[in-house]
Amino acid sequence: MMAGKMLIIGAGLTGLSTAFHLEKMGGIDYSVYEKEKRVGGLCRSEYKPCPGLKGKFTFDILGHLLHLKEEYTIGLVRRLLKENLTTDIPRDSWIYSKGVYTRYPFQANTYGLPPKVVKECVFGFISAKYHSLHCKTRPPEGSFYNWILQNFGEGIAKHFMIPYNQKIWTVHPRDLTCGWIKVNPKYVPSPNIQEVVIGALEDQKKHFGYNVRFDYPRRGGIQKLPDAFEAKIKNLELNTNFSRVNIRKKVAYFDGGKIEEKFRFLVSTVPLPELILEIIEDVPEKVKNAALKLKYTSVLSLNLGIKREEMDHGHWVYFPEKEYLFYRVGFPKKFSDEMCPPGTSSVYVEIAYKPEPITQEKEEKFVARAKKNLVKAGILRTEREILVEHRERIAYAYVIYDRNRDRNLKIIQDYLKEKDIYSVGRYGGWKYSTMEEAILEGKEVAEKLVSEL
Ligand SMILES: Cc1cc2nc3c(=O)[nH]c(=O)nc-3n(C[C@H](O)[C@H](O)[C@H](O)COP(=O)(O)OP(=O)(O)OC[C@H]3O[C@@H](n4cnc5c(N)ncnc54)[C@H](O)[C@@H]3O)c2cc1C
């Protein structure tokens, strides 16, 4: 056994992958603590029965599809899920605006929208490209808003990019940087002029972007991936909240001090503001102030079991317009037939909101409006089609890349590094990232820890 205990906080994919890779190396003393009753973090699923029906609905707490690019993760996920994985499902996603469904991405597929809108989008795009071609100096690095205008022009900005992004980030794109796109420029597909023109004149079926194909478990929803990691690790404590840490003594306390553990290294996937402001003792003011300035959005996720065999809107649909409360609606039965009892289907709805605590009354209003919106968009025929529902409030959903994010994050990470704390994952690392990145980061951290022992 190598000297020094590794404590891993959180059994989401990042924490699980860290433990999995430490376990694989052998002879390393580690423990994983998770506050929930089940592993998975954002990749959890709920299994909901419905009176009178055989079988249960599988509701992922948030729509989660595996867009794997790296050979290592493709191989690992296939080995973990074995025959319980459908691979290379071609994406079928749409946008609903101006009363019509058009193909994703909006910028390459305006065919079917009112002619005035198509004209504004295409002319705006051509003019933006012409301008950038004839502009002798490169425009300075600016806001996400500038980036949208420079890359897509005013029409696409007005009819999709601004309203959609404002909905999901809860702030105007002028208050965001392009930091989240730099991680993977393909997050926002960039068609060329020919593709934009063709996509305005005909129903272009070409695929764009980073997520053109995806993998998904056949049975049991996305939960089956964290479950498969769990089966390969040891020393996991569920239902145990990491509540305090004394970094001078290197002791972590759980459930208000009922359990304590000494550690050599701490790997935390706890959201950074909570780690700094609520868990670590005696944090310097400068670091606390930096944590107070980290911005994020929350999401209310609503899963509905539907009394109808089929729903006809592809895998998922984006909703840019303000009159629709949600930014995205998805159809799990299209990922796998096994997500719903026979003769039924299901829908998930994602609603972003500013991270103030919402009252039960406000949540009820959100849900009531979302259901009405589903009928208005023709997704539900009537609300009476709803058989069961499951709701989940995701306090930390999207990290906001505002102008202060990088500076504040650096102050915090520099401080944590000195104390042998690795704050990683989507919320520990305070970033926009995917399941694949969570798995890869877990591997990277495990290797780093072992090299430092
Ligand atoms: C709306 C939405 C949709 C997404 N869709 C996709 C998708 O389709 N494809 C994709 O690849 N990625 C998607 N992602 C991203 C993906 O969910 C994340 O990258 C990944 O799940 C992050 O894993 P994590 O372990 O870093 O964080 P988490 O999943 O948040 O795990 C952190 C864990 O720490 C635990 N924890 C927190 N505090 C404590 C504490 N004090 N004590 C003990 N335990 C604690 C939590 O309970 C949780 O289990 C999506 C994200 C969102 C928000």
Coordinates of C-alpha atoms and ligand atoms in Angstrom, one line a residue:
M1 CA 0.0 0.0 0.0
M2 CA 1.4 3.4 -1.0
A3 CA 1.7 6.1 1.7
G4 CA -1.1 8.7 2.1
K5 CA -4.8 8.5 1.7
M6 CA -6.7 9.9 -1.3
L7 CA -10.1 11.3 -0.5
I8 CA -12.5 11.7 -3.4
I9 CA -15.5 13.8 -2.8
G10 CA -18.5 13.1 -5.1
A11 CA -19.4 10.0 -7.1
G12 CA -20.4 11.8 -10.3
L13 CA -18.5 10.7 -13.4
T14 CA -15.3 12.7 -12.5
G15 CA -15.0 11.2 -9.0
L16 CA -15.9 7.7 -10.2
S17 CA -13.4 7.8 -13.0
T18 CA -10.7 9.0 -10.5
A19 CA -11.4 6.1 -8.2
F20 CA -11.7 3.7 -11.1
H21 CA -8.2 4.6 -12.4
L22 CA -6.7 4.6 -8.9
E23 CA -8.2 1.1 -8.4
K24 CA -6.7 0.0 -11.7
M25 CA -3.2 1.1 -10.7
G26 CA -3.5 -1.1 -7.6
G27 CA -2.2 -0.6 -4.0
I28 CA -3.6 2.9 -3.5
D29 CA -5.5 3.9 -0.4
Y30 CA -8.5 5.8 -1.4
S31 CA -12.2 6.4 -0.4
V32 CA -15.1 8.0 -2.2
Y33 CA -17.8 10.0 -0.4
E34 CA -21.1 10.9 -2.0
K35 CA -23.9 12.8 -0.4
E36 CA -26.7 11.2 -2.5
K37 CA -28.1 7.7 -2.1
R38 CA -27.0 6.8 -5.6
V39 CA -23.9 7.4 -7.7
G40 CA -23.9 9.4 -10.9
G41 CA -24.3 13.1 -10.0
L42 CA -25.9 14.7 -13.0
C43 CA -25.9 11.3 -14.8
R44 CA -28.5 9.8 -12.5
S45 CA -31.8 8.2 -13.6
E46 CA -35.1 7.7 -11.7
Y47 CA -37.3 4.7 -12.3
K48 CA -40.9 5.7 -12.0
P49 CA -43.9 3.2 -12.0
C50 CA -47.3 4.2 -13.2
P51 CA -50.4 2.6 -11.8
G52 CA -52.0 0.1 -14.2
L53 CA -48.9 -0.2 -16.4
K54 CA -46.4 -3.0 -16.6
G55 CA -42.8 -1.7 -16.2
K56 CA -41.4 1.7 -15.3
F57 CA -40.5 4.9 -16.9
T58 CA -36.7 5.6 -17.0
F59 CA -36.2 9.3 -16.4
D60 CA -32.7 10.6 -16.7
I61 CA -32.6 13.6 -14.3
L62 CA -31.2 15.6 -17.3
G63 CA -31.0 14.5 -21.0
H64 CA -27.6 12.8 -21.3
L65 CA -26.2 11.4 -24.5
L66 CA -22.7 10.0 -25.0
H67 CA -20.8 12.0 -27.6
L68 CA -17.5 10.2 -27.4
K69 CA -14.6 11.3 -29.6
E70 CA -11.5 9.8 -28.0
E71 CA -10.5 6.2 -28.7
Y72 CA -9.7 5.7 -25.0
T73 CA -13.2 6.7 -23.7
I74 CA -15.0 4.9 -26.6
G75 CA -13.2 1.7 -25.6
L76 CA -13.7 2.1 -21.9
V77 CA -17.4 2.9 -22.1
R78 CA -17.9 -0.1 -24.5
R79 CA -16.1 -2.4 -22.1
L80 CA -18.1 -1.1 -19.1
L81 CA -21.5 -1.3 -20.7
K82 CA -20.9 -4.3 -22.9
E83 CA -24.0 -5.3 -24.7
N84 CA -26.1 -2.7 -22.9
L85 CA -25.0 0.1 -25.3
T86 CA -26.4 1.2 -28.6
T87 CA -23.6 2.9 -30.6
D88 CA -23.5 5.5 -33.4
I89 CA -27.1 6.7 -33.2
P90 CA -27.4 9.5 -35.9
R91 CA -28.6 12.7 -34.3
D92 CA -32.1 14.0 -35.3
S93 CA -32.5 17.4 -33.6
W94 CA -34.7 20.3 -34.4
I95 CA -35.5 23.9 -33.6
Y96 CA -39.0 25.3 -33.0
S97 CA -39.5 29.0 -33.9
K98 CA -42.0 31.1 -35.8
G99 CA -44.5 28.3 -35.5
V100 CA -42.4 25.8 -37.5
Y101 CA -39.9 23.0 -36.9
T102 CA -36.6 23.5 -38.7
R103 CA -33.5 21.3 -38.6
Y104 CA -30.6 21.9 -36.2
P105 CA -28.4 23.9 -36.5
F106 CA -30.4 27.0 -37.1
Q107 CA -27.6 28.8 -38.9
A108 CA -27.4 26.1 -41.6
N109 CA -31.1 25.3 -41.9
T110 CA -33.5 28.3 -42.3
Y111 CA -35.5 26.4 -45.0
G112 CA -39.2 26.5 -43.9
L113 CA -39.1 29.7 -41.9
P114 CA -41.1 32.7 -43.1
P115 CA -39.3 34.3 -46.2
K116 CA -38.6 37.6 -44.4
V117 CA -36.7 35.7 -41.7
V118 CA -34.8 33.6 -44.2
K119 CA -33.8 36.7 -46.1
E120 CA -32.6 38.5 -42.9
C121 CA -30.6 35.4 -41.9
V122 CA -28.9 34.8 -45.3
F123 CA -28.2 38.4 -46.1
G124 CA -26.9 39.0 -42.6
F125 CA -24.6 35.9 -42.9
I126 CA -23.2 37.0 -46.2
S127 CA -22.6 40.5 -45.1
A128 CA -20.8 39.3 -41.9
K129 CA -18.5 37.0 -44.0
Y130 CA -18.0 39.8 -46.6
H131 CA -17.1 42.2 -43.8
S132 CA -14.6 39.8 -42.2
L133 CA -13.0 39.1 -45.6
H134 CA -12.5 42.8 -46.3
C135 CA -11.6 43.8 -42.8
K136 CA -7.8 44.3 -42.8
T137 CA -7.3 44.0 -39.0
R138 CA -8.7 41.0 -37.0
P139 CA -11.5 42.2 -34.7
P140 CA -10.3 42.3 -31.1
E141 CA -11.3 39.4 -28.8
G142 CA -14.6 40.4 -27.5
S143 CA -17.8 39.2 -26.1
F144 CA -19.8 36.1 -27.2
Y145 CA -22.2 38.6 -28.7
N146 CA -19.5 40.1 -31.0
W147 CA -18.5 36.6 -31.9
I148 CA -22.1 35.7 -32.9
L149 CA -22.4 38.9 -35.0
Q150 CA -19.0 38.3 -36.7
N151 CA -19.6 34.7 -37.5
F152 CA -23.3 34.6 -38.3
G153 CA -24.5 38.2 -38.9
E154 CA -27.5 40.1 -37.6
G155 CA -30.4 37.9 -38.8
I156 CA -29.2 34.6 -37.3
A157 CA -28.2 36.6 -34.2
K158 CA -31.7 38.1 -33.9
H159 CA -33.8 35.0 -34.7
F160 CA -31.8 32.4 -32.9
M161 CA -28.4 33.0 -31.3
I162 CA -29.3 35.8 -29.0
P163 CA -32.7 34.6 -27.7
Y164 CA -31.5 31.0 -27.3
N165 CA -28.3 31.9 -25.5
Q166 CA -30.0 34.4 -23.3
K167 CA -32.4 31.7 -22.3
I168 CA -29.9 29.1 -21.4
W169 CA -27.3 31.4 -19.7
T170 CA -29.9 33.7 -18.3
V171 CA -27.8 36.7 -19.3
H172 CA -27.3 38.5 -22.7
P173 CA -24.4 37.2 -24.8
R174 CA -22.7 40.6 -24.5
D175 CA -22.1 39.7 -20.9
L176 CA -20.4 36.4 -21.8
T177 CA -16.9 35.7 -23.2
C178 CA -16.2 33.0 -25.8
G179 CA -14.3 30.9 -23.1
W180 CA -16.8 28.1 -23.3
I181 CA -16.6 27.8 -27.1
K182 CA -12.8 27.8 -27.0
V183 CA -12.9 24.5 -25.1
N184 CA -14.4 22.9 -28.3
P185 CA -15.0 25.2 -31.2
K186 CA -17.4 22.7 -32.6
Y187 CA -19.9 23.3 -29.8
V188 CA -21.4 26.0 -32.1
P189 CA -21.4 24.7 -35.7
S190 CA -20.0 27.1 -38.3
P191 CA -21.4 26.4 -41.8
N192 CA -19.9 28.1 -44.9
I193 CA -21.7 30.4 -47.2
Q194 CA -22.7 27.6 -49.6
E195 CA -24.1 25.5 -46.8
V196 CA -26.1 28.5 -45.5
V197 CA -27.6 29.3 -48.9
I198 CA -28.4 25.6 -49.7
G199 CA -30.0 25.3 -46.2
A200 CA -32.2 28.3 -47.0
L201 CA -33.4 26.9 -50.3
E202 CA -33.9 23.3 -49.5
D203 CA -34.3 20.8 -46.6
Q204 CA -30.6 20.2 -46.2
K205 CA -30.0 16.9 -44.4
K206 CA -26.3 17.3 -43.9
H207 CA -25.1 17.0 -40.3
F208 CA -23.1 19.7 -38.6
G209 CA -21.3 20.0 -35.2
Y210 CA -19.6 17.9 -32.6
N211 CA -22.6 15.7 -31.7
V212 CA -23.7 14.2 -35.0
R213 CA -23.8 10.7 -33.5
F214 CA -24.2 9.4 -30.0
D215 CA -24.2 6.3 -27.9
Y216 CA -26.7 5.5 -25.3
P217 CA -27.5 2.6 -22.9
R218 CA -30.1 0.2 -24.2
R219 CA -31.7 -0.3 -20.8
G220 CA -31.7 1.6 -17.6
G221 CA -30.9 5.1 -18.9
I222 CA -27.6 7.0 -18.4
Q223 CA -27.5 5.8 -14.8
K224 CA -26.0 2.5 -16.2
L225 CA -22.7 4.2 -16.9
P226 CA -22.0 5.4 -13.4
D227 CA -23.4 2.1 -12.1
A228 CA -20.8 0.3 -14.2
F229 CA -18.0 2.4 -12.8
E230 CA -19.3 1.8 -9.2
A231 CA -19.1 -2.0 -9.8
K232 CA -15.4 -1.6 -10.4
I233 CA -14.4 0.5 -7.3
K234 CA -14.1 -0.1 -3.6
N235 CA -14.5 2.1 -0.5
L236 CA -17.5 4.1 -1.6
E237 CA -19.7 5.7 1.1
L238 CA -23.1 6.9 -0.1
N239 CA -25.5 9.2 1.8
T240 CA -22.4 10.9 3.4
N241 CA -22.1 14.7 3.1
F242 CA -18.6 16.3 3.1
S243 CA -19.3 19.1 5.5
R244 CA -16.0 20.6 6.6
V245 CA -12.2 20.4 6.1
N246 CA -9.3 21.5 8.2
I247 CA -6.6 22.0 5.6
R248 CA -3.8 22.6 8.1
K249 CA -4.4 19.3 9.8
K250 CA -5.5 17.7 6.6
V251 CA -8.7 16.3 8.1
A252 CA -12.0 16.0 6.4
Y253 CA -15.3 15.9 8.3
F254 CA -18.5 14.3 7.1
D255 CA -22.1 14.6 8.2
G256 CA -21.3 17.5 10.6
G257 CA -18.3 15.7 12.2
K258 CA -19.8 12.2 12.7
I259 CA -17.0 10.8 10.5
E260 CA -13.5 12.2 10.1
E261 CA -10.7 11.1 7.8
K262 CA -7.1 12.2 7.5
F263 CA -5.8 12.6 3.9
R264 CA -2.7 13.1 1.8
F265 CA -4.6 14.5 -1.2
L266 CA -8.2 15.6 -1.6
V267 CA -10.0 15.4 -4.9
S268 CA -13.2 17.4 -4.8
T269 CA -16.0 17.6 -7.4
V270 CA -18.1 19.8 -5.1
P271 CA -19.2 23.0 -6.8
L272 CA -16.4 25.5 -6.1
P273 CA -18.6 28.2 -4.4
E274 CA -19.7 25.6 -1.8
L275 CA -16.2 24.2 -1.3
I276 CA -14.7 27.6 -0.6
L277 CA -17.6 29.4 1.2
E278 CA -19.1 26.5 3.2
I279 CA -16.6 23.7 3.6
I280 CA -13.0 24.8 3.9
E281 CA -12.1 26.4 7.2
D282 CA -10.2 29.7 7.4
V283 CA -10.2 30.6 3.7
P284 CA -8.4 34.0 3.0
E285 CA -10.8 36.9 2.2
K286 CA -9.3 37.3 -1.3
V287 CA -10.2 33.7 -2.2
K288 CA -13.7 34.0 -0.6
N289 CA -14.3 37.2 -2.6
A290 CA -13.3 35.4 -5.8
A291 CA -15.7 32.5 -5.0
L292 CA -18.5 35.0 -4.4
K293 CA -18.1 36.3 -7.9
L294 CA -18.5 33.0 -9.7
K295 CA -21.7 33.0 -11.7
Y296 CA -23.9 30.1 -12.9
T297 CA -27.4 29.2 -13.9
S298 CA -29.8 26.6 -12.4
V299 CA -32.1 24.2 -14.3
L300 CA -35.5 22.8 -13.4
S301 CA -35.8 19.5 -15.2
L302 CA -39.2 18.0 -15.8
N303 CA -39.8 14.4 -17.0
L304 CA -43.2 13.4 -18.2
G305 CA -44.6 9.9 -18.9
I306 CA -47.0 10.2 -21.8
K307 CA -50.0 8.1 -22.7
R308 CA -49.1 7.7 -26.4
E309 CA -47.0 5.1 -28.2
E310 CA -45.0 7.5 -30.5
M311 CA -43.9 11.2 -30.5
D312 CA -42.7 12.6 -33.7
H313 CA -40.1 15.3 -33.0
G314 CA -36.8 13.5 -33.4
H315 CA -34.4 13.2 -30.4
W316 CA -34.7 16.7 -29.1
V317 CA -35.9 20.2 -30.0
Y318 CA -34.4 23.7 -29.1
F319 CA -36.8 26.5 -28.3
P320 CA -35.3 30.0 -28.7
E321 CA -38.4 32.0 -28.3
K322 CA -39.3 33.8 -25.1
E323 CA -42.9 32.7 -25.0
Y324 CA -41.7 29.1 -24.5
L325 CA -40.3 28.7 -21.0
F326 CA -38.0 25.9 -21.8
Y327 CA -34.8 26.0 -23.9
R328 CA -34.9 22.3 -24.8
V329 CA -37.3 19.3 -24.9
G330 CA -36.2 15.7 -25.5
F331 CA -37.8 12.4 -26.4
P332 CA -36.0 9.5 -24.5
K333 CA -37.9 6.7 -26.3
K334 CA -36.0 7.8 -29.5
F335 CA -32.7 7.0 -27.6
S336 CA -34.0 3.6 -26.6
D337 CA -37.4 1.8 -26.8
E338 CA -36.8 0.5 -23.3
M339 CA -37.2 3.9 -21.6
C340 CA -41.0 3.6 -21.4
P341 CA -43.6 0.9 -20.6
P342 CA -45.3 -0.6 -23.6
G343 CA -47.8 1.7 -25.3
T344 CA -46.3 4.9 -23.8
S345 CA -43.6 7.5 -24.5
S346 CA -42.0 10.3 -22.5
V347 CA -40.7 13.9 -22.8
Y348 CA -38.1 15.8 -20.8
V349 CA -38.1 19.5 -20.5
E350 CA -35.2 21.8 -19.4
I351 CA -35.9 25.3 -17.9
A352 CA -33.0 27.5 -17.0
Y353 CA -33.3 30.2 -14.3
K354 CA -31.1 32.5 -12.2
P355 CA -29.8 30.7 -9.2
E356 CA -32.0 32.2 -6.5
P357 CA -33.8 29.6 -4.5
I358 CA -37.2 29.2 -6.1
T359 CA -40.3 28.7 -4.0
Q360 CA -42.6 25.7 -4.4
E361 CA -45.2 28.1 -5.7
K362 CA -42.9 29.4 -8.4
E363 CA -41.9 25.8 -9.4
E364 CA -45.6 25.0 -9.7
K365 CA -46.0 28.0 -12.0
F366 CA -43.0 26.9 -14.1
V367 CA -44.4 23.4 -14.5
A368 CA -47.9 24.5 -15.3
R369 CA -46.6 26.9 -18.0
A370 CA -44.2 24.3 -19.4
K371 CA -47.1 21.9 -19.9
K372 CA -49.2 24.5 -21.6
N373 CA -46.2 25.3 -23.8
L374 CA -45.9 21.7 -24.8
V375 CA -49.5 21.7 -26.0
K376 CA -49.0 24.9 -27.9
A377 CA -45.9 23.6 -29.7
G378 CA -47.9 20.5 -30.7
I379 CA -45.8 18.1 -28.7
L380 CA -48.6 17.1 -26.4
R381 CA -52.2 16.9 -27.8
T382 CA -53.6 17.7 -24.4
E383 CA -52.2 17.8 -20.8
R384 CA -54.5 14.8 -20.1
E385 CA -51.9 12.7 -22.0
I386 CA -49.5 13.1 -19.0
L387 CA -49.4 9.9 -16.9
V388 CA -46.6 10.6 -14.4
E389 CA -44.0 13.3 -13.8
H390 CA -40.7 13.6 -12.1
R391 CA -39.0 17.0 -11.3
E392 CA -35.5 17.8 -10.3
R393 CA -33.9 21.1 -9.4
I394 CA -30.3 21.3 -10.6
A395 CA -28.8 24.1 -8.5
Y396 CA -25.6 24.2 -10.6
A397 CA -26.2 23.6 -14.3
Y398 CA -24.2 26.0 -16.5
V399 CA -21.1 27.9 -15.4
I400 CA -21.3 31.4 -16.7
Y401 CA -18.2 32.5 -18.6
D402 CA -18.3 36.2 -17.7
R403 CA -15.3 38.5 -17.9
N404 CA -14.3 37.8 -14.3
R405 CA -14.5 34.0 -14.5
D406 CA -10.9 33.2 -15.5
R407 CA -9.3 35.7 -13.0
N408 CA -11.4 34.5 -10.1
L409 CA -11.0 30.9 -10.9
K410 CA -7.2 31.3 -11.0
I411 CA -7.1 32.9 -7.6
I412 CA -9.1 30.0 -6.2
Q413 CA -7.2 27.2 -8.0
D414 CA -3.8 28.6 -7.0
Y415 CA -4.9 28.6 -3.4
L416 CA -6.3 25.0 -3.5
K417 CA -3.2 23.6 -5.3
E418 CA -1.0 24.8 -2.4
K419 CA -3.2 22.9 0.0
D420 CA -3.1 19.6 -1.9
I421 CA -6.7 19.9 -3.0
Y422 CA -7.6 19.1 -6.6
S423 CA -10.9 20.7 -7.4
V424 CA -12.0 19.0 -10.6
G425 CA -15.0 18.1 -12.7
R426 CA -17.7 20.4 -14.2
Y427 CA -18.3 22.3 -11.1
G428 CA -15.1 21.7 -9.1
G429 CA -13.2 22.9 -12.2
W430 CA -15.9 25.5 -12.9
K431 CA -16.4 24.9 -16.6
Y432 CA -18.5 23.8 -19.5
S433 CA -17.6 20.1 -20.0
T434 CA -19.1 16.8 -21.1
M435 CA -19.2 13.3 -19.7
E436 CA -16.3 12.3 -21.9
E437 CA -14.2 15.1 -20.4
A438 CA -15.3 14.0 -16.8
I439 CA -14.0 10.5 -17.5
L440 CA -10.7 11.7 -19.0
E441 CA -10.2 14.2 -16.2
G442 CA -10.6 11.5 -13.6
K443 CA -7.9 9.4 -15.4
E444 CA -5.6 12.4 -15.6
V445 CA -6.0 13.3 -11.9
A446 CA -5.5 9.7 -10.8
E447 CA -2.2 9.6 -12.7
K448 CA -1.1 12.9 -11.3
L449 CA -1.8 11.9 -7.7
V450 CA 0.1 8.8 -8.0
S451 CA 3.1 10.6 -9.6
E452 CA 3.1 12.9 -6.6
L453 CA 3.1 10.3 -3.9
Ligands
LIG1 C1 -28.5 20.3 -18.6 C2 -27.2 19.5 -18.9 C3 -27.2 18.6 -19.9 C4 -26.0 17.8 -20.1 N1 -26.0 17.0 -21.2 C5 -24.9 16.3 -21.5 C6 -24.9 15.4 -22.6 O1 -25.9 15.2 -23.3 N2 -23.7 14.8 -22.8 C7 -22.6 15.0 -22.1 O2 -21.5 14.4 -22.4 N3 -22.6 15.8 -21.0 C8 -23.7 16.5 -20.7 N4 -23.7 17.3 -19.6 C9 -22.5 17.5 -18.8 C10 -22.3 16.3 -17.8 O3 -23.4 16.1 -17.0 C11 -21.1 16.6 -16.9 O4 -20.0 17.0 -17.6 C12 -20.7 15.5 -16.0 O5 -21.8 14.7 -15.6 C13 -20.0 16.1 -14.8 O6 -19.7 15.2 -13.8 P1 -19.0 15.6 -12.5 O7 -18.6 14.4 -11.7 O8 -17.9 16.6 -12.8 O9 -20.1 16.5 -11.7 P2 -21.5 16.0 -11.0 O10 -22.2 15.1 -11.8 O11 -22.1 17.2 -10.5 O12 -20.9 15.2 -9.7 C14 -20.6 15.8 -8.5 C15 -21.0 14.8 -7.4 O13 -20.5 15.4 -6.1 C16 -21.6 15.2 -5.2 N5 -21.4 16.1 -4.1 C17 -21.5 17.5 -4.2 N6 -21.3 18.1 -3.0 C18 -21.0 17.1 -2.1 C19 -20.7 17.0 -0.7 N7 -20.7 18.2 0.0 N8 -20.5 15.8 -0.1 C20 -20.5 14.7 -0.9 N9 -20.8 14.7 -2.2 C21 -21.1 15.8 -2.8 C22 -22.8 15.3 -5.9 O14 -24.0 14.8 -5.3 C23 -22.5 14.6 -7.3 O15 -22.8 13.3 -7.2 C24 -24.9 18.0 -19.3 C25 -25.0 18.9 -18.3 C26 -26.1 19.6 -18.0 C27 -26.2 20.6 -16.9

